mmCIF file of C-alpha atoms and ligand atoms in Angstrom:
data_model
loop_
_atom_site.group_PDB
_atom_site.id
_atom_site.type_symbol
_atom_site.label_atom_id
_atom_site.label_comp_id
_atom_site.label_asym_id
_atom_site.label_seq_id
_atom_site.Cartn_x
_atom_site.Cartn_y
_atom_site.Cartn_z
ATOM 1 C CA UNK A 1 93.412 169.750 154.263
ATOM 2 C CA UNK A 2 95.709 172.147 152.399
ATOM 3 C CA UNK A 3 95.684 172.075 148.671
ATOM 4 C CA UNK A 4 99.047 170.352 148.512
ATOM 5 C CA UNK A 5 98.158 167.636 150.943
ATOM 6 C CA UNK A 6 94.886 167.166 149.109
ATOM 7 C CA UNK A 7 96.902 166.581 145.910
ATOM 8 C CA UNK A 8 99.128 164.083 147.752
ATOM 9 C CA UNK A 9 96.162 162.346 149.159
ATOM 10 C CA UNK A 10 94.704 161.979 145.658
ATOM 11 C CA UNK A 11 97.948 160.534 144.314
ATOM 12 C CA UNK A 12 97.972 157.999 147.205
ATOM 13 C CA UNK A 13 94.352 157.084 146.537
ATOM 14 C CA UNK A 14 94.944 156.724 142.850
ATOM 15 C CA UNK A 15 98.000 154.597 143.276
ATOM 16 C CA UNK A 16 96.018 152.321 145.530
ATOM 17 C CA UNK A 17 93.176 152.344 143.080
ATOM 18 C CA UNK A 18 95.365 150.951 140.313
ATOM 19 C CA UNK A 19 97.137 148.539 142.683
ATOM 20 C CA UNK A 20 93.782 147.072 143.730
ATOM 21 C CA UNK A 21 92.837 146.495 140.049
ATOM 22 C CA UNK A 22 96.118 144.812 139.302
ATOM 23 C CA UNK A 23 95.855 142.627 142.482
ATOM 24 C CA UNK A 24 92.341 141.615 141.490
ATOM 25 C CA UNK A 25 93.658 140.312 138.164
ATOM 26 C CA UNK A 26 93.286 143.167 135.635
ATOM 27 C CA UNK A 27 96.426 142.784 133.459
ATOM 28 C CA UNK A 28 95.601 144.585 130.186
ATOM 29 C CA UNK A 29 97.896 147.622 130.060
ATOM 30 C CA UNK A 30 95.572 149.620 127.806
ATOM 31 C CA UNK A 31 92.666 149.104 130.191
ATOM 32 C CA UNK A 32 94.800 150.045 133.224
ATOM 33 C CA UNK A 33 95.932 153.168 131.459
ATOM 34 C CA UNK A 34 92.372 154.069 130.599
ATOM 35 C CA UNK A 35 91.283 153.517 134.234
ATOM 36 C CA UNK A 36 94.222 155.734 135.385
ATOM 37 C CA UNK A 37 93.409 158.568 132.913
ATOM 38 C CA UNK A 38 89.642 158.817 133.596
ATOM 39 C CA UNK A 39 89.024 160.859 136.737
ATOM 40 C CA UNK A 40 86.187 158.873 138.398
ATOM 41 C CA UNK A 41 85.663 161.721 140.904
ATOM 42 C CA UNK A 42 84.164 163.890 138.128
ATOM 43 C CA UNK A 43 81.488 161.247 137.566
ATOM 44 C CA UNK A 44 80.443 160.796 141.162
ATOM 45 C CA UNK A 45 78.168 163.169 143.049
ATOM 46 C CA UNK A 46 80.177 164.908 145.682
ATOM 47 C CA UNK A 47 83.410 164.252 143.794
ATOM 48 C CA UNK A 48 86.532 163.014 145.475
ATOM 49 C CA UNK A 49 85.005 163.450 148.927
ATOM 50 C CA UNK A 50 82.600 160.643 148.188
ATOM 51 C CA UNK A 51 85.388 158.081 147.988
ATOM 52 C CA UNK A 52 85.668 158.144 144.287
ATOM 53 C CA UNK A 53 88.800 156.038 144.306
ATOM 54 C CA UNK A 54 87.609 153.321 146.705
ATOM 55 C CA UNK A 55 86.664 150.083 144.980
ATOM 56 C CA UNK A 56 82.977 150.270 145.536
ATOM 57 C CA UNK A 57 79.801 151.073 143.628
ATOM 58 C CA UNK A 58 78.291 154.496 144.539
ATOM 59 C CA UNK A 59 74.811 156.004 144.103
ATOM 60 C CA UNK A 60 74.131 158.516 141.355
ATOM 61 C CA UNK A 61 70.991 160.368 140.451
ATOM 62 C CA UNK A 62 67.601 158.624 139.544
ATOM 63 C CA UNK A 63 68.225 155.782 142.066
ATOM 64 C CA UNK A 64 70.975 154.323 139.833
ATOM 65 C CA UNK A 65 74.545 153.392 140.613
ATOM 66 C CA UNK A 66 77.982 153.867 139.123
ATOM 67 C CA UNK A 67 79.709 150.404 139.209
ATOM 68 C CA UNK A 68 82.627 149.386 141.323
ATOM 69 C CA UNK A 69 85.898 150.263 139.449
ATOM 70 C CA UNK A 70 86.938 146.666 139.382
ATOM 71 C CA UNK A 71 83.766 145.619 137.593
ATOM 72 C CA UNK A 72 84.127 148.414 135.088
ATOM 73 C CA UNK A 73 87.781 147.317 134.473
ATOM 74 C CA UNK A 74 86.842 143.699 134.230
ATOM 75 C CA UNK A 75 84.009 144.129 131.866
ATOM 76 C CA UNK A 76 86.149 146.541 129.733
ATOM 77 C CA UNK A 77 89.003 143.988 129.701
ATOM 78 C CA UNK A 78 86.636 141.136 128.558
ATOM 79 C CA UNK A 79 85.218 143.426 125.903
ATOM 80 C CA UNK A 80 88.652 143.481 124.128
ATOM 81 C CA UNK A 81 88.290 146.822 122.567
ATOM 82 C CA UNK A 82 90.604 147.745 119.775
ATOM 83 C CA UNK A 83 91.411 151.289 118.670
ATOM 84 C CA UNK A 84 89.455 151.006 115.465
ATOM 85 C CA UNK A 85 86.249 149.716 117.154
ATOM 86 C CA UNK A 86 82.790 151.334 117.378
ATOM 87 C CA UNK A 87 81.232 150.465 120.652
ATOM 88 C CA UNK A 88 77.642 150.621 121.860
ATOM 89 C CA UNK A 89 76.897 150.946 125.584
ATOM 90 C CA UNK A 90 73.406 150.462 127.073
ATOM 91 C CA UNK A 91 73.049 152.272 130.461
ATOM 92 C CA UNK A 92 75.066 155.425 130.357
ATOM 93 C CA UNK A 93 74.379 156.194 133.955
ATOM 94 C CA UNK A 94 77.135 158.649 135.147
ATOM 95 C CA UNK A 95 79.060 158.303 131.826
ATOM 96 C CA UNK A 96 82.135 156.793 133.643
ATOM 97 C CA UNK A 97 82.105 153.487 131.787
ATOM 98 C CA UNK A 98 81.636 155.423 128.466
ATOM 99 C CA UNK A 99 84.662 157.582 129.273
ATOM 100 C CA UNK A 100 86.801 154.552 130.004
ATOM 101 C CA UNK A 101 85.586 153.059 126.612
ATOM 102 C CA UNK A 102 86.320 156.361 124.810
ATOM 103 C CA UNK A 103 89.971 156.048 125.757
ATOM 104 C CA UNK A 104 90.151 152.668 124.037
ATOM 105 C CA UNK A 105 87.764 152.822 121.059
ATOM 106 C CA UNK A 106 87.322 154.964 117.943
ATOM 107 C CA UNK A 107 83.768 155.865 118.725
ATOM 108 C CA UNK A 108 81.341 155.177 121.631
ATOM 109 C CA UNK A 109 77.456 155.468 121.400
ATOM 110 C CA UNK A 110 75.763 155.245 124.756
ATOM 111 C CA UNK A 111 72.046 155.095 125.473
ATOM 112 C CA UNK A 112 70.294 156.032 128.800
ATOM 113 C CA UNK A 113 66.632 155.769 129.632
ATOM 114 C CA UNK A 114 66.659 158.667 132.171
ATOM 115 C CA UNK A 115 66.813 162.108 130.539
ATOM 116 C CA UNK A 116 68.508 163.661 133.560
ATOM 117 C CA UNK A 117 71.270 161.064 133.587
ATOM 118 C CA UNK A 118 71.700 161.362 129.774
ATOM 119 C CA UNK A 119 71.936 165.112 129.855
ATOM 120 C CA UNK A 120 74.335 165.226 132.847
ATOM 121 C CA UNK A 121 76.592 162.553 131.367
ATOM 122 C CA UNK A 122 76.629 164.256 127.965
ATOM 123 C CA UNK A 123 77.745 167.513 129.647
ATOM 124 C CA UNK A 124 80.407 165.886 131.809
ATOM 125 C CA UNK A 125 81.820 163.914 128.795
ATOM 126 C CA UNK A 126 81.959 167.127 126.656
ATOM 127 C CA UNK A 127 83.643 169.025 129.538
ATOM 128 C CA UNK A 128 86.166 166.193 130.031
ATOM 129 C CA UNK A 129 87.087 166.423 126.271
ATOM 130 C CA UNK A 130 85.618 162.982 125.370
ATOM 131 C CA UNK A 131 84.806 164.066 121.823
ATOM 132 C CA UNK A 132 84.285 160.515 120.500
ATOM 133 C CA UNK A 133 81.275 159.694 122.747
ATOM 134 C CA UNK A 134 77.657 160.361 121.841
ATOM 135 C CA UNK A 135 75.009 160.001 124.580
ATOM 136 C CA UNK A 136 71.488 159.250 123.418
ATOM 137 C CA UNK A 137 68.393 159.536 125.575
ATOM 138 C CA UNK A 138 66.117 156.525 124.896
ATOM 139 C CA UNK A 139 65.361 152.857 125.343
ATOM 140 C CA UNK A 140 68.553 150.852 124.728
ATOM 141 C CA UNK A 141 66.727 147.515 124.409
ATOM 142 C CA UNK A 142 66.368 148.215 120.755
ATOM 143 C CA UNK A 143 69.941 149.276 120.372
ATOM 144 C CA UNK A 144 70.743 152.035 117.837
ATOM 145 C CA UNK A 145 69.857 150.618 114.344
ATOM 146 C CA UNK A 146 70.882 153.858 112.662
ATOM 147 C CA UNK A 147 74.420 153.489 113.808
ATOM 148 C CA UNK A 148 74.741 149.712 113.699
ATOM 149 C CA UNK A 149 76.658 147.470 113.343
ATOM 150 C CA UNK A 150 78.937 147.716 116.392
ATOM 151 C CA UNK A 151 82.176 145.733 116.873
ATOM 152 C CA UNK A 152 81.500 145.754 120.697
ATOM 153 C CA UNK A 153 78.398 146.079 122.846
ATOM 154 C CA UNK A 154 78.400 146.438 126.639
ATOM 155 C CA UNK A 155 75.218 146.415 128.679
ATOM 156 C CA UNK A 156 75.582 147.848 132.146
ATOM 157 C CA UNK A 157 72.216 146.823 133.597
ATOM 158 C CA UNK A 158 71.090 143.260 134.232
ATOM 159 C CA UNK A 159 68.583 141.179 132.192
ATOM 160 C CA UNK A 160 67.598 137.513 132.039
ATOM 161 C CA UNK A 161 68.186 137.323 128.356
ATOM 162 C CA UNK A 162 70.289 139.310 125.864
ATOM 163 C CA UNK A 163 67.899 141.631 123.920
ATOM 164 C CA UNK A 164 67.771 140.079 120.292
ATOM 165 C CA UNK A 165 68.143 143.571 118.694
ATOM 166 C CA UNK A 166 71.578 143.976 120.290
ATOM 167 C CA UNK A 167 72.843 140.623 119.029
ATOM 168 C CA UNK A 168 71.530 141.632 115.593
ATOM 169 C CA UNK A 169 73.489 144.875 115.701
ATOM 170 C CA UNK A 170 76.813 143.158 116.452
ATOM 171 C CA UNK A 171 79.348 142.644 113.651
ATOM 172 C CA UNK A 172 80.299 139.081 112.781
ATOM 173 C CA UNK A 173 82.897 138.100 115.442
ATOM 174 C CA UNK A 174 81.541 140.922 117.535
ATOM 175 C CA UNK A 175 81.540 140.551 121.304
ATOM 176 C CA UNK A 176 78.843 141.562 123.796
ATOM 177 C CA UNK A 177 79.339 141.778 127.583
ATOM 178 C CA UNK A 178 76.354 141.960 129.881
ATOM 179 C CA UNK A 179 75.216 141.053 133.443
ATOM 180 C CA UNK A 180 72.691 138.237 133.133
ATOM 181 C CA UNK A 181 70.216 137.081 135.719
ATOM 182 C CA UNK A 182 66.959 137.986 137.492
ATOM 183 C CA UNK A 183 66.553 141.371 139.177
ATOM 184 C CA UNK A 184 66.817 140.222 142.709
ATOM 185 C CA UNK A 185 68.619 136.911 142.184
ATOM 186 C CA UNK A 186 72.078 135.707 141.178
ATOM 187 C CA UNK A 187 73.629 137.480 138.235
ATOM 188 C CA UNK A 188 76.716 136.803 136.287
ATOM 189 C CA UNK A 189 78.738 138.685 133.622
ATOM 190 C CA UNK A 190 78.400 136.873 130.360
ATOM 191 C CA UNK A 191 80.533 137.197 127.282
ATOM 192 C CA UNK A 192 78.605 136.602 124.024
ATOM 193 C CA UNK A 193 80.496 136.151 120.814
ATOM 194 C CA UNK A 194 78.701 136.206 117.481
ATOM 195 C CA UNK A 195 79.860 133.859 114.764
ATOM 196 C CA UNK A 196 78.671 133.242 111.202
ATOM 197 C CA UNK A 197 78.539 129.565 110.247
ATOM 198 C CA UNK A 198 77.398 127.804 107.085
ATOM 199 C CA UNK A 199 74.169 127.149 108.996
ATOM 200 C CA UNK A 200 73.648 130.743 110.111
ATOM 201 C CA UNK A 201 74.461 132.909 113.165
ATOM 202 C CA UNK A 202 75.731 131.219 116.320
ATOM 203 C CA UNK A 203 76.201 133.013 119.603
ATOM 204 C CA UNK A 204 78.735 131.425 121.987
ATOM 205 C CA UNK A 205 78.241 132.240 125.678
ATOM 206 C CA UNK A 206 80.810 132.246 128.335
ATOM 207 C CA UNK A 207 79.795 132.730 132.021
ATOM 208 C CA UNK A 208 82.100 134.938 133.981
ATOM 209 C CA UNK A 209 82.079 136.449 137.534
ATOM 210 C CA UNK A 210 79.102 136.915 139.879
ATOM 211 C CA UNK A 211 77.837 140.562 140.072
ATOM 212 C CA UNK A 212 74.952 142.660 141.180
ATOM 213 C CA UNK A 213 73.581 145.290 138.778
ATOM 214 C CA UNK A 214 70.383 147.482 138.606
ATOM 215 C CA UNK A 215 67.807 146.080 136.061
ATOM 216 C CA UNK A 216 67.593 146.696 132.410
ATOM 217 C CA UNK A 217 64.113 148.196 132.036
ATOM 218 C CA UNK A 218 62.079 148.611 128.862
ATOM 219 C CA UNK A 219 61.061 152.089 127.673
ATOM 220 C CA UNK A 220 62.187 155.534 128.478
ATOM 221 C CA UNK A 221 61.831 156.489 132.093
ATOM 222 C CA UNK A 222 58.705 158.570 132.704
ATOM 223 C CA UNK A 223 60.336 160.412 135.650
ATOM 224 C CA UNK A 224 63.101 162.844 134.756
HETATM 225 N N1 SAH B 1 77.503 152.495 133.079
HETATM 226 C C1 SAH B 1 77.061 153.360 134.048
HETATM 227 C C2 SAH B 1 76.310 152.604 135.222
HETATM 228 C C3 SAH B 1 75.007 152.336 134.876
HETATM 229 S S1 SAH B 1 73.789 151.914 136.054
HETATM 230 C C4 SAH B 1 78.229 154.189 134.678
HETATM 231 O O1 SAH B 1 79.311 154.022 134.328
HETATM 232 O O2 SAH B 1 77.914 155.028 135.552
HETATM 233 C C5 SAH B 1 72.633 151.286 134.784
HETATM 234 C C6 SAH B 1 71.993 152.262 133.900
HETATM 235 O O3 SAH B 1 71.211 151.679 132.969
HETATM 236 C C7 SAH B 1 71.019 153.184 134.771
HETATM 237 O O4 SAH B 1 71.326 154.514 134.553
HETATM 238 C C8 SAH B 1 69.682 152.844 134.108
HETATM 239 O O5 SAH B 1 68.806 153.925 134.037
HETATM 240 C C9 SAH B 1 70.083 152.460 132.701
HETATM 241 N N2 SAH B 1 69.096 151.578 131.963
HETATM 242 C C10 SAH B 1 68.354 150.632 132.395
HETATM 243 N N3 SAH B 1 67.619 150.094 131.440
HETATM 244 C C11 SAH B 1 67.892 150.753 130.331
HETATM 245 C C12 SAH B 1 67.383 150.796 128.929
HETATM 246 N N4 SAH B 1 66.487 149.880 128.501
HETATM 247 N N5 SAH B 1 67.972 151.623 128.081
HETATM 248 C C13 SAH B 1 68.875 152.553 128.426
HETATM 249 N N6 SAH B 1 69.407 152.677 129.714
HETATM 250 C C14 SAH B 1 68.898 151.752 130.663
#
């Protein structure tokens, strides 16, 4: 392919990519703009050649996956991020979801339990000019008490229950989005909203779409 036709192909792929998101029901203009601005190809091994604009999940290092763009857009839309928000992500993976959040929020803290993935994502995000993202290598189950509270928390690995530390680190009226369910069984995205009442903290739960995510695992990974 010549350089020019490669560019044209890229534009066609990208237009189709946004059209697919719209057709599947993503309507939030800020989310669509963020999805348009972040070059998914730079977060996928093999770059554009690997079908970065196709609406599918793709493998990354350490046996993990970068989510399907629709699911990234959907979770981001449900998170209802405002420009003044501080957001915590558990499961940095490639850094793609963090980059999309960085376009919408004031600050993003993202935690990854594989050192290799954390290091690569940190480098990529810095190279891409995402100055408001901090990637931390560690176990995200405990959140990030030093930097809490967070207006929004997104977990991009599946667990049966929301880790209590994460609920604790949400602001009042804070929202948390996560895939919930067993490792090899049915999982759903859930939206948890934290509320103060005269009787104490209440967490409302809304069950959303069916999904399939890699598991949320305790502890730092021993492998690199
Ligand atoms: N959001 C990522 C996709 C992540 S896949 C992206 O946009 O590419 C889920 C990631 O969660 C994996 O990289 C996995 O290693 C990580 N993970 C699983 N359990 C974790 C934990 N307890 N703390 C931090 N990261 C975790």
